[in-house]
Amino acid sequence: MSTNLAYATPVRSPREEQHPRQIEIVSTRAQRRARPRVVYAVATVGGLFALFIAQLLLSIVISDGAYEISSLRVEQRNLTRTEQNLGEKLDLLASQQNLATQAEALGMVMNTSTPMFLRLSDGAIFGAANGAGTSGTLLGPDGTLVANSLLGAIPLAGDTEGAESAEGTAALSDGATSTSTSAATTTRTTTPPAKTATPGALPSPVTR
Amino acid sequence: MNNPRSTRRRLTATVLAIMCVVGLFVGRLVDIQVVSAEELNKESLGKRSINLIEYAARGEIVDTNGKILADSVDRFDIIASPKLVKETFKRKGADGVTVKIPFMQGVNELAEVTGEDPVELVKLLTTDPTSDYVLLAKAQTLDVLDEVKALKIPFVFNQVRPSRTYPSGAVAGNLVGFMGTDGAQEGVEYAYDSCLKNVNGTSTYERSSDGVRLPGSTVTTKEKKDGGTIKLSIDSDFQFYVQQVMAARAQELGADWATAVVVRVSDGHIMAMSDYPSVDPNNVDAANGKALGSGAFNTPYEPGSTMKPLTAAMLLDAGRITQTTEVNVPGALYTEGGGRIKDSFSHGDLHYTTAGIITNSSNIGISILSERMTPQERREYFLKFGLSQKTAVEFPGESTGLIPRLNANGQWGDAITTYALSFGQAMQTTSAQVASAYQTLGNNGVRLPLTLVEGCQQADGTVTDLPATEGIRVVSDKAATQTVQMMENVVTQGWLSSTLQIPGYRVAAKTGTAQVAENGRYGDDYTISVAGLIPAEAPEYAVVVTFGKPDTMKTSGAAAPTFKKIMTQVIKTFRVTPSTKPAPNIPQSW
């Protein structure tokens, strides 16, 4: 039977018609927990990149260091050689032959007699040498008889005061056959002029 | 979209991408390792890996105060590569301007700096243009090397040559020895080579193309080892003085050779041992052949009257005589077989005590006294004194000397020899042995081993090669002391008293003028010597001074002034205190 009864169709509210309901699918808590987090991935990849960069930087620094080491090695080698060279020259100047020759060129003599004393306040010398052979030079006019071929022609200390240099260079080379006198008898009891001492200082005579 | 399908697609794409990249790498790997491996290996070999010699230094030889006598230094060989020689070369000056220098100018500059002949240099550089190495100048100092480098010649290079230098020259030169092309030749350099020897290290490293070491690539294949330091007992300043005065006097006297030995009595250490002629280890070629070793150790001679105190000491020790034993000394002593013993001065019968025999150095007197002991006993004493054997130093080339052996009957077979041995003839000794015997007399009769080397100190501080210290009792304390007293009378009462006395100090000494045998006969030559101790009351130093075959003065009086000089220097150097009591006066005659 058809009816012509009107039946009401459900009426939507105007609000609902203008805004159709949106359906969201929400994951459950379990699903949310199971999902991998982005942070970890970012951290891992970022860490890897950081490692690569660090390694790159380190290797740059090491290479740089290698260049520095190389130049420092050369510097060290040169300095060591210079030190050794200077040490050699010092040893040579400190050799007995050189010291004795220079000392006698300056006019120093040996004292082979009773001890002599120097009074500091006025430079008076006591204990006069007595007799022959009491003081003199060790090296004769031909210089040292103990050869040292390394010395060559070292200028004598006395040269700066105008002494003869020709004698000096001969004196330092190998001693030729000679008859050298062993001792001269010179006794000196000179009294250099007194010097006014500064208060509190040790009294000392005028020296060269 | 269907998720599973797009996921799978993305996954596949990623995997494919990764596999492509891996494939690329594998391909490249195969290429390098397998395909072009050979040529790459060849190319790399020698281009990057460098062998490096790390030079170690040979040990130093120092004196007792640490002063260096033998030193290891770097010298530099100037080498060149003829391959790189061109007509001109470019040099950049200090102002930045590059100048073209012709070849000859470069050679001349090089010759001037190194002291070589420019013609020689040109010859070396142009003889073989394909050669890569030629030696231009050997063993140059750092100063010369710096100047060569400043010339900036592109075909000139340098290499290190470790060398030896002796800053004090001939001071102790005969003891220190020297090096030759094969290594150590003489002296302590040779005897203690195992201590001084250095071992060069080797290492390899890899080098970049601009010459820089690749970091972390150094591999040491052999560690370098520096040599140890040898310390001598010699005081080199004192040694210089002794050598100088001995050389001066030897030249004045025209002696063939001369030795001086100073030994510290308390431990047998040699303070100075001087030889004339001496060798400068820096310049060995200039020395005459005999001077190369140490004459004090290797040249035996008949010592003469300096042996009389030994005879007296052994007789005193055995109780056969006293200081005042009375002897009737005739003008000559005749032996069976027609031999004759004489004194150095002719005299009639003299009444000498033992002390008088020593003071007047009477050959006849000591011969008569020596009859109181059998040859067996006498020879035993001589051996205990260290004669007829090497000293404890065992120096290279050292001679044992000789006390003649006894025959089957315990005799020396020849009456002259039997007597002569009591006054130092018919026997051979070295200066070192005489010094050792006097050290014994000074040390209350105990002979200590003669010592030259105090020890070898390695780089790590350990000390090896320490000398022996055990002594041998030769004669009793009393015998030795009484002998020294009699020797003191030689200085106070003998004919050389004015020359030998040192005011304020008590010195004991004995002179000797020994005849030198040539072709089995005694001729006109003598070996003069003086041996003594200071201070006589408690000896600290023994000094023996000997001149061989002097021409101008042939008596021991010629050696006495030098002996006194050396004694004075001993006093100054080693601070010997002055004596407080006067010397005893032992009756010389009866």
Short mmCIF file of N, CA and C in Angstrom, two decimals, chain B residues 23-172:
data_model
loop_
_atom_site.label_atom_id
_atom_site.label_comp_id
_atom_site.label_asym_id
_atom_site.label_seq_id
_atom_site.Cartn_x
_atom_site.Cartn_y
_atom_site.Cartn_z
N GLY B 23 79.07 -1.64 -5.81
CA GLY B 23 79.65 -2.21 -7.01
C GLY B 23 80.76 -1.34 -7.57
N LEU B 24 80.52 -0.04 -7.54
CA LEU B 24 81.53 0.88 -8.01
C LEU B 24 82.83 0.71 -7.22
N PHE B 25 82.66 0.68 -5.90
CA PHE B 25 83.85 0.55 -5.06
C PHE B 25 84.57 -0.75 -5.31
N VAL B 26 83.82 -1.85 -5.41
CA VAL B 26 84.45 -3.16 -5.63
C VAL B 26 85.22 -3.13 -6.93
N GLY B 27 84.57 -2.55 -7.94
CA GLY B 27 85.25 -2.46 -9.23
C GLY B 27 86.57 -1.73 -9.11
N ARG B 28 86.54 -0.63 -8.44
CA ARG B 28 87.76 0.17 -8.29
C ARG B 28 88.82 -0.60 -7.52
N LEU B 29 88.37 -1.29 -6.47
CA LEU B 29 89.28 -2.08 -5.65
C LEU B 29 89.98 -3.13 -6.48
N VAL B 30 89.17 -3.85 -7.25
CA VAL B 30 89.76 -4.88 -8.12
C VAL B 30 90.76 -4.25 -9.06
N ASP B 31 90.40 -3.11 -9.57
CA ASP B 31 91.29 -2.43 -10.50
C ASP B 31 92.64 -2.15 -9.86
N ILE B 32 92.60 -1.58 -8.66
CA ILE B 32 93.86 -1.20 -8.01
C ILE B 32 94.64 -2.41 -7.56
N GLN B 33 94.00 -3.31 -6.88
CA GLN B 33 94.71 -4.42 -6.27
C GLN B 33 95.16 -5.47 -7.26
N VAL B 34 94.39 -5.66 -8.29
CA VAL B 34 94.67 -6.79 -9.19
C VAL B 34 95.21 -6.31 -10.53
N VAL B 35 94.46 -5.42 -11.16
CA VAL B 35 94.80 -5.08 -12.55
C VAL B 35 96.09 -4.27 -12.63
N SER B 36 96.12 -3.08 -11.96
CA SER B 36 97.32 -2.24 -12.09
C SER B 36 98.25 -2.38 -10.90
N ALA B 37 98.16 -3.51 -10.17
CA ALA B 37 98.95 -3.65 -8.94
C ALA B 37 100.44 -3.48 -9.20
N GLU B 38 100.94 -4.19 -10.21
CA GLU B 38 102.38 -4.19 -10.48
C GLU B 38 102.94 -2.81 -10.69
N GLU B 39 102.35 -2.10 -11.63
CA GLU B 39 102.95 -0.81 -11.96
C GLU B 39 102.81 0.18 -10.83
N LEU B 40 101.71 0.07 -10.11
CA LEU B 40 101.55 0.97 -8.97
C LEU B 40 102.61 0.68 -7.91
N ASN B 41 102.87 -0.60 -7.66
CA ASN B 41 103.89 -0.98 -6.69
C ASN B 41 105.25 -0.43 -7.07
N LYS B 42 105.57 -0.61 -8.33
CA LYS B 42 106.88 -0.14 -8.80
C LYS B 42 107.02 1.36 -8.64
N GLU B 43 105.94 2.03 -8.95
CA GLU B 43 105.98 3.49 -8.87
C GLU B 43 106.19 3.95 -7.44
N SER B 44 105.52 3.26 -6.52
CA SER B 44 105.56 3.75 -5.15
C SER B 44 106.87 3.41 -4.46
N LEU B 45 107.44 2.28 -4.84
CA LEU B 45 108.67 1.84 -4.18
C LEU B 45 109.78 2.85 -4.37
N GLY B 46 110.46 3.23 -3.30
CA GLY B 46 111.57 4.15 -3.42
C GLY B 46 111.14 5.60 -3.51
N LYS B 47 109.87 5.81 -3.80
CA LYS B 47 109.45 7.20 -3.88
C LYS B 47 109.04 7.73 -2.53
N ARG B 48 108.61 6.86 -1.70
CA ARG B 48 108.10 7.36 -0.46
C ARG B 48 108.89 6.88 0.75
N SER B 49 109.44 5.66 0.68
CA SER B 49 110.07 5.12 1.87
C SER B 49 111.55 5.47 1.88
N ILE B 50 112.00 6.11 2.92
CA ILE B 50 113.39 6.56 2.99
C ILE B 50 114.11 5.81 4.10
N ASN B 51 115.32 5.34 3.83
CA ASN B 51 116.15 4.74 4.87
C ASN B 51 117.01 5.82 5.50
N LEU B 52 117.01 5.85 6.80
CA LEU B 52 117.74 6.89 7.50
C LEU B 52 118.76 6.27 8.43
N ILE B 53 120.01 6.75 8.36
CA ILE B 53 121.01 6.31 9.33
C ILE B 53 121.03 7.31 10.47
N GLU B 54 120.83 6.84 11.67
CA GLU B 54 120.92 7.74 12.82
C GLU B 54 122.30 7.57 13.42
N TYR B 55 123.12 8.60 13.21
CA TYR B 55 124.50 8.49 13.67
C TYR B 55 124.59 8.57 15.18
N ALA B 56 125.30 7.62 15.75
CA ALA B 56 125.60 7.67 17.18
C ALA B 56 127.04 8.16 17.33
N ALA B 57 127.34 8.73 18.46
CA ALA B 57 128.67 9.30 18.66
C ALA B 57 129.59 8.28 19.32
N ARG B 58 130.85 8.23 18.85
CA ARG B 58 131.86 7.40 19.51
C ARG B 58 132.14 8.01 20.89
N GLY B 59 132.43 7.19 21.85
CA GLY B 59 132.61 7.68 23.21
C GLY B 59 133.79 8.64 23.32
N GLU B 60 133.73 9.53 24.30
CA GLU B 60 134.81 10.47 24.53
C GLU B 60 135.85 9.85 25.43
N ILE B 61 137.07 10.38 25.36
CA ILE B 61 138.10 10.03 26.33
C ILE B 61 138.37 11.30 27.13
N VAL B 62 138.23 11.22 28.43
CA VAL B 62 138.41 12.40 29.27
C VAL B 62 139.50 12.13 30.28
N ASP B 63 140.06 13.21 30.84
CA ASP B 63 141.09 13.02 31.88
C ASP B 63 140.40 12.94 33.24
N THR B 64 141.20 12.88 34.28
CA THR B 64 140.62 12.61 35.59
C THR B 64 139.70 13.73 36.06
N ASN B 65 139.86 14.94 35.49
CA ASN B 65 139.00 16.05 35.87
C ASN B 65 137.86 16.26 34.89
N GLY B 66 137.72 15.37 33.94
CA GLY B 66 136.63 15.48 32.98
C GLY B 66 136.97 16.30 31.75
N LYS B 67 138.20 16.76 31.61
CA LYS B 67 138.56 17.55 30.43
C LYS B 67 138.67 16.60 29.23
N ILE B 68 138.05 17.02 28.12
CA ILE B 68 137.96 16.10 26.98
C ILE B 68 139.29 16.02 26.24
N LEU B 69 139.79 14.80 26.07
CA LEU B 69 141.02 14.59 25.32
C LEU B 69 140.72 14.08 23.92
N ALA B 70 139.66 13.32 23.75
CA ALA B 70 139.27 12.82 22.45
C ALA B 70 137.77 13.02 22.31
N ASP B 71 137.36 13.66 21.21
CA ASP B 71 135.97 14.07 21.07
C ASP B 71 135.42 13.62 19.73
N SER B 72 134.12 13.27 19.70
CA SER B 72 133.47 12.90 18.44
C SER B 72 132.74 14.11 17.88
N VAL B 73 133.04 14.44 16.65
CA VAL B 73 132.43 15.62 16.05
C VAL B 73 131.89 15.28 14.67
N ASP B 74 131.02 16.16 14.17
CA ASP B 74 130.50 15.99 12.81
C ASP B 74 131.36 16.79 11.86
N ARG B 75 131.75 16.13 10.79
CA ARG B 75 132.36 16.85 9.69
C ARG B 75 131.49 16.60 8.47
N PHE B 76 131.71 17.35 7.42
CA PHE B 76 130.81 17.26 6.27
C PHE B 76 131.60 17.09 5.00
N ASP B 77 131.19 16.10 4.22
CA ASP B 77 131.78 15.92 2.89
C ASP B 77 131.01 16.78 1.91
N ILE B 78 131.71 17.54 1.11
CA ILE B 78 131.05 18.32 0.05
C ILE B 78 131.03 17.43 -1.19
N ILE B 79 129.81 17.07 -1.60
CA ILE B 79 129.67 16.18 -2.77
C ILE B 79 128.91 16.93 -3.86
N ALA B 80 128.96 16.39 -5.03
CA ALA B 80 128.27 17.02 -6.16
C ALA B 80 127.68 15.95 -7.06
N SER B 81 126.71 16.39 -7.86
CA SER B 81 126.09 15.50 -8.82
C SER B 81 126.42 16.02 -10.22
N PRO B 82 127.42 15.43 -10.90
CA PRO B 82 127.80 15.94 -12.23
C PRO B 82 126.65 15.93 -13.23
N LYS B 83 125.65 15.07 -12.94
CA LYS B 83 124.50 15.00 -13.85
C LYS B 83 123.80 16.34 -13.95
N LEU B 84 123.82 17.10 -12.84
CA LEU B 84 123.06 18.34 -12.80
C LEU B 84 123.87 19.55 -13.23
N VAL B 85 125.12 19.30 -13.63
CA VAL B 85 125.97 20.42 -14.00
C VAL B 85 125.54 20.98 -15.35
N LYS B 86 125.35 22.32 -15.39
CA LYS B 86 125.03 22.96 -16.67
C LYS B 86 125.99 24.12 -16.89
N GLU B 87 125.84 24.77 -18.03
CA GLU B 87 126.73 25.90 -18.34
C GLU B 87 126.60 27.02 -17.33
N THR B 88 125.35 27.31 -16.99
CA THR B 88 125.13 28.35 -15.98
C THR B 88 124.12 27.85 -14.98
N PHE B 89 124.05 28.51 -13.87
CA PHE B 89 122.99 28.19 -12.93
C PHE B 89 122.45 29.48 -12.34
N LYS B 90 121.25 29.37 -11.80
CA LYS B 90 120.58 30.56 -11.29
C LYS B 90 120.80 30.65 -9.79
N ARG B 91 121.05 31.83 -9.34
CA ARG B 91 121.17 32.04 -7.90
C ARG B 91 120.32 33.22 -7.50
N LYS B 92 119.57 33.01 -6.44
CA LYS B 92 118.72 34.09 -5.95
C LYS B 92 119.47 34.80 -4.83
N GLY B 93 119.72 36.08 -5.06
CA GLY B 93 120.48 36.81 -4.05
C GLY B 93 119.64 37.18 -2.85
N ALA B 94 120.28 37.82 -1.88
CA ALA B 94 119.57 38.21 -0.66
C ALA B 94 118.51 39.26 -0.94
N ASP B 95 118.72 40.04 -2.02
CA ASP B 95 117.75 41.09 -2.34
C ASP B 95 116.61 40.58 -3.18
N GLY B 96 116.60 39.25 -3.44
CA GLY B 96 115.50 38.69 -4.21
C GLY B 96 115.76 38.66 -5.71
N VAL B 97 116.86 39.24 -6.13
CA VAL B 97 117.15 39.28 -7.58
C VAL B 97 117.84 37.99 -7.99
N THR B 98 117.33 37.36 -9.05
CA THR B 98 117.93 36.10 -9.52
C THR B 98 119.00 36.42 -10.55
N VAL B 99 120.19 35.87 -10.30
CA VAL B 99 121.32 36.15 -11.20
C VAL B 99 121.76 34.84 -11.85
N LYS B 100 122.22 34.92 -13.07
CA LYS B 100 122.76 33.73 -13.75
C LYS B 100 124.26 33.69 -13.55
N ILE B 101 124.73 32.61 -12.94
CA ILE B 101 126.17 32.49 -12.64
C ILE B 101 126.76 31.45 -13.58
N PRO B 102 127.85 31.78 -14.26
CA PRO B 102 128.50 30.77 -15.10
C PRO B 102 129.16 29.68 -14.26
N PHE B 103 129.35 28.52 -14.87
CA PHE B 103 129.85 27.34 -14.19
C PHE B 103 131.21 27.61 -13.55
N MET B 104 132.14 28.21 -14.26
CA MET B 104 133.50 28.40 -13.76
C MET B 104 133.52 29.31 -12.54
N GLN B 105 132.64 30.32 -12.56
CA GLN B 105 132.62 31.21 -11.40
C GLN B 105 132.19 30.44 -10.17
N GLY B 106 131.16 29.60 -10.37
CA GLY B 106 130.72 28.79 -9.25
C GLY B 106 131.84 27.91 -8.73
N VAL B 107 132.59 27.30 -9.66
CA VAL B 107 133.68 26.42 -9.24
C VAL B 107 134.75 27.21 -8.50
N ASN B 108 135.07 28.40 -8.99
CA ASN B 108 136.09 29.21 -8.32
C ASN B 108 135.67 29.60 -6.92
N GLU B 109 134.39 29.98 -6.80
CA GLU B 109 133.90 30.33 -5.46
C GLU B 109 133.98 29.14 -4.53
N LEU B 110 133.60 27.99 -5.06
CA LEU B 110 133.65 26.78 -4.25
C LEU B 110 135.08 26.46 -3.84
N ALA B 111 136.00 26.60 -4.78
CA ALA B 111 137.41 26.31 -4.49
C ALA B 111 137.93 27.24 -3.41
N GLU B 112 137.51 28.50 -3.47
CA GLU B 112 138.00 29.46 -2.49
C GLU B 112 137.51 29.10 -1.09
N VAL B 113 136.26 28.67 -1.03
CA VAL B 113 135.67 28.40 0.28
C VAL B 113 136.25 27.12 0.88
N THR B 114 136.44 26.09 0.05
CA THR B 114 136.88 24.82 0.60
C THR B 114 138.40 24.68 0.61
N GLY B 115 139.09 25.55 -0.06
CA GLY B 115 140.55 25.42 -0.10
C GLY B 115 141.03 24.38 -1.10
N GLU B 116 140.16 23.95 -1.99
CA GLU B 116 140.58 22.96 -2.99
C GLU B 116 141.09 23.67 -4.24
N ASP B 117 141.72 22.89 -5.10
CA ASP B 117 142.23 23.43 -6.36
C ASP B 117 141.12 23.48 -7.40
N PRO B 118 140.82 24.65 -7.99
CA PRO B 118 139.68 24.73 -8.94
C PRO B 118 139.86 23.81 -10.15
N VAL B 119 141.09 23.59 -10.56
CA VAL B 119 141.31 22.70 -11.71
C VAL B 119 140.87 21.29 -11.36
N GLU B 120 141.23 20.84 -10.13
CA GLU B 120 140.81 19.52 -9.66
C GLU B 120 139.29 19.41 -9.63
N LEU B 121 138.66 20.46 -9.14
CA LEU B 121 137.21 20.43 -9.01
C LEU B 121 136.56 20.30 -10.38
N VAL B 122 137.05 21.08 -11.34
CA VAL B 122 136.49 20.99 -12.69
C VAL B 122 136.64 19.58 -13.23
N LYS B 123 137.83 19.00 -12.96
CA LYS B 123 138.06 17.64 -13.47
C LYS B 123 137.05 16.66 -12.88
N LEU B 124 136.84 16.78 -11.55
CA LEU B 124 135.92 15.87 -10.89
C LEU B 124 134.50 16.03 -11.40
N LEU B 125 134.14 17.29 -11.70
CA LEU B 125 132.75 17.55 -12.08
C LEU B 125 132.46 17.19 -13.53
N THR B 126 133.49 17.20 -14.36
CA THR B 126 133.21 17.02 -15.79
C THR B 126 133.68 15.68 -16.34
N THR B 127 134.40 14.91 -15.56
CA THR B 127 134.93 13.65 -16.11
C THR B 127 133.82 12.70 -16.52
N ASP B 128 132.81 12.54 -15.63
CA ASP B 128 131.76 11.58 -15.94
C ASP B 128 130.41 12.26 -15.81
N PRO B 129 129.89 12.82 -16.91
CA PRO B 129 128.65 13.62 -16.81
C PRO B 129 127.42 12.82 -16.45
N THR B 130 127.51 11.48 -16.50
CA THR B 130 126.33 10.70 -16.15
C THR B 130 126.32 10.32 -14.68
N SER B 131 127.44 10.58 -13.99
CA SER B 131 127.51 10.17 -12.60
C SER B 131 126.63 11.04 -11.73
N ASP B 132 126.18 10.45 -10.66
CA ASP B 132 125.29 11.19 -9.76
C ASP B 132 126.01 11.58 -8.47
N TYR B 133 127.25 11.12 -8.33
CA TYR B 133 127.93 11.34 -7.06
C TYR B 133 129.41 11.49 -7.30
N VAL B 134 129.96 12.57 -6.78
CA VAL B 134 131.42 12.70 -6.80
C VAL B 134 131.82 13.48 -5.56
N LEU B 135 132.94 13.10 -4.96
CA LEU B 135 133.37 13.72 -3.71
C LEU B 135 134.29 14.90 -4.02
N LEU B 136 133.88 16.09 -3.60
CA LEU B 136 134.68 17.26 -3.90
C LEU B 136 135.66 17.59 -2.76
N ALA B 137 135.15 17.63 -1.55
CA ALA B 137 136.01 17.98 -0.41
C ALA B 137 135.59 17.13 0.77
N LYS B 138 136.58 16.59 1.44
CA LYS B 138 136.29 15.64 2.51
C LYS B 138 136.36 16.31 3.86
N ALA B 139 135.48 15.91 4.78
CA ALA B 139 135.59 16.27 6.20
C ALA B 139 135.81 17.76 6.44
N GLN B 140 134.88 18.57 5.97
CA GLN B 140 134.98 20.00 6.19
C GLN B 140 134.23 20.37 7.47
N THR B 141 134.63 21.50 8.08
CA THR B 141 133.96 21.91 9.31
C THR B 141 132.62 22.58 8.98
N LEU B 142 131.86 22.86 10.04
CA LEU B 142 130.55 23.47 9.85
C LEU B 142 130.69 24.85 9.23
N ASP B 143 131.75 25.59 9.58
CA ASP B 143 131.94 26.93 9.01
C ASP B 143 132.05 26.85 7.50
N VAL B 144 132.85 25.90 7.02
CA VAL B 144 133.01 25.76 5.57
C VAL B 144 131.69 25.34 4.95
N LEU B 145 130.98 24.42 5.62
CA LEU B 145 129.70 23.97 5.07
C LEU B 145 128.72 25.13 4.93
N ASP B 146 128.67 25.99 5.97
CA ASP B 146 127.75 27.13 5.89
C ASP B 146 128.09 28.02 4.70
N GLU B 147 129.38 28.22 4.48
CA GLU B 147 129.78 29.07 3.34
C GLU B 147 129.42 28.41 2.02
N VAL B 148 129.61 27.09 1.95
CA VAL B 148 129.26 26.38 0.71
C VAL B 148 127.77 26.50 0.46
N LYS B 149 126.99 26.32 1.54
CA LYS B 149 125.54 26.42 1.37
C LYS B 149 125.13 27.81 0.93
N ALA B 150 125.84 28.82 1.43
CA ALA B 150 125.49 30.19 1.08
C ALA B 150 125.70 30.46 -0.41
N LEU B 151 126.57 29.66 -1.05
CA LEU B 151 126.82 29.86 -2.49
C LEU B 151 125.63 29.43 -3.32
N LYS B 152 124.77 28.57 -2.73
CA LYS B 152 123.54 28.10 -3.39
C LYS B 152 123.79 27.53 -4.78
N ILE B 153 124.78 26.66 -4.87
CA ILE B 153 125.06 26.00 -6.15
C ILE B 153 124.19 24.76 -6.22
N PRO B 154 123.38 24.64 -7.29
CA PRO B 154 122.36 23.58 -7.29
C PRO B 154 122.91 22.16 -7.42
N PHE B 155 124.15 22.00 -7.93
CA PHE B 155 124.62 20.63 -8.07
C PHE B 155 125.53 20.20 -6.92
N VAL B 156 125.62 21.02 -5.89
CA VAL B 156 126.49 20.71 -4.76
C VAL B 156 125.65 20.34 -3.55
N PHE B 157 126.00 19.21 -2.92
CA PHE B 157 125.27 18.75 -1.74
C PHE B 157 126.28 18.44 -0.63
N ASN B 158 125.77 17.92 0.45
CA ASN B 158 126.69 17.56 1.53
C ASN B 158 126.19 16.32 2.24
N GLN B 159 127.10 15.61 2.85
CA GLN B 159 126.71 14.49 3.71
C GLN B 159 127.59 14.49 4.96
N VAL B 160 127.03 13.92 6.01
CA VAL B 160 127.71 13.96 7.30
C VAL B 160 128.78 12.89 7.35
N ARG B 161 129.94 13.24 7.93
CA ARG B 161 130.99 12.24 8.17
C ARG B 161 131.39 12.36 9.63
N PRO B 162 130.98 11.41 10.48
CA PRO B 162 131.38 11.51 11.90
C PRO B 162 132.89 11.36 12.01
N SER B 163 133.51 12.27 12.76
CA SER B 163 134.98 12.27 12.87
C SER B 163 135.42 12.39 14.31
N ARG B 164 136.72 12.36 14.48
CA ARG B 164 137.33 12.39 15.81
C ARG B 164 138.25 13.60 15.88
N THR B 165 138.21 14.31 16.98
CA THR B 165 139.14 15.42 17.14
C THR B 165 139.75 15.37 18.53
N TYR B 166 140.95 15.90 18.65
CA TYR B 166 141.67 15.87 19.92
C TYR B 166 142.03 17.30 20.29
N PRO B 167 141.17 17.95 21.11
CA PRO B 167 141.35 19.39 21.35
C PRO B 167 142.67 19.73 22.01
N SER B 168 143.24 18.83 22.79
CA SER B 168 144.49 19.15 23.46
C SER B 168 145.72 18.70 22.68
N GLY B 169 145.52 18.23 21.47
CA GLY B 169 146.66 17.90 20.64
C GLY B 169 147.51 16.81 21.23
N ALA B 170 148.82 17.08 21.33
CA ALA B 170 149.75 16.05 21.74
C ALA B 170 149.77 15.81 23.24
N VAL B 171 148.98 16.55 24.01
CA VAL B 171 148.94 16.29 25.45
C VAL B 171 148.35 14.91 25.67
N ALA B 172 149.13 14.04 26.29
CA ALA B 172 148.74 12.64 26.49
C ALA B 172 148.45 11.93 25.17
#
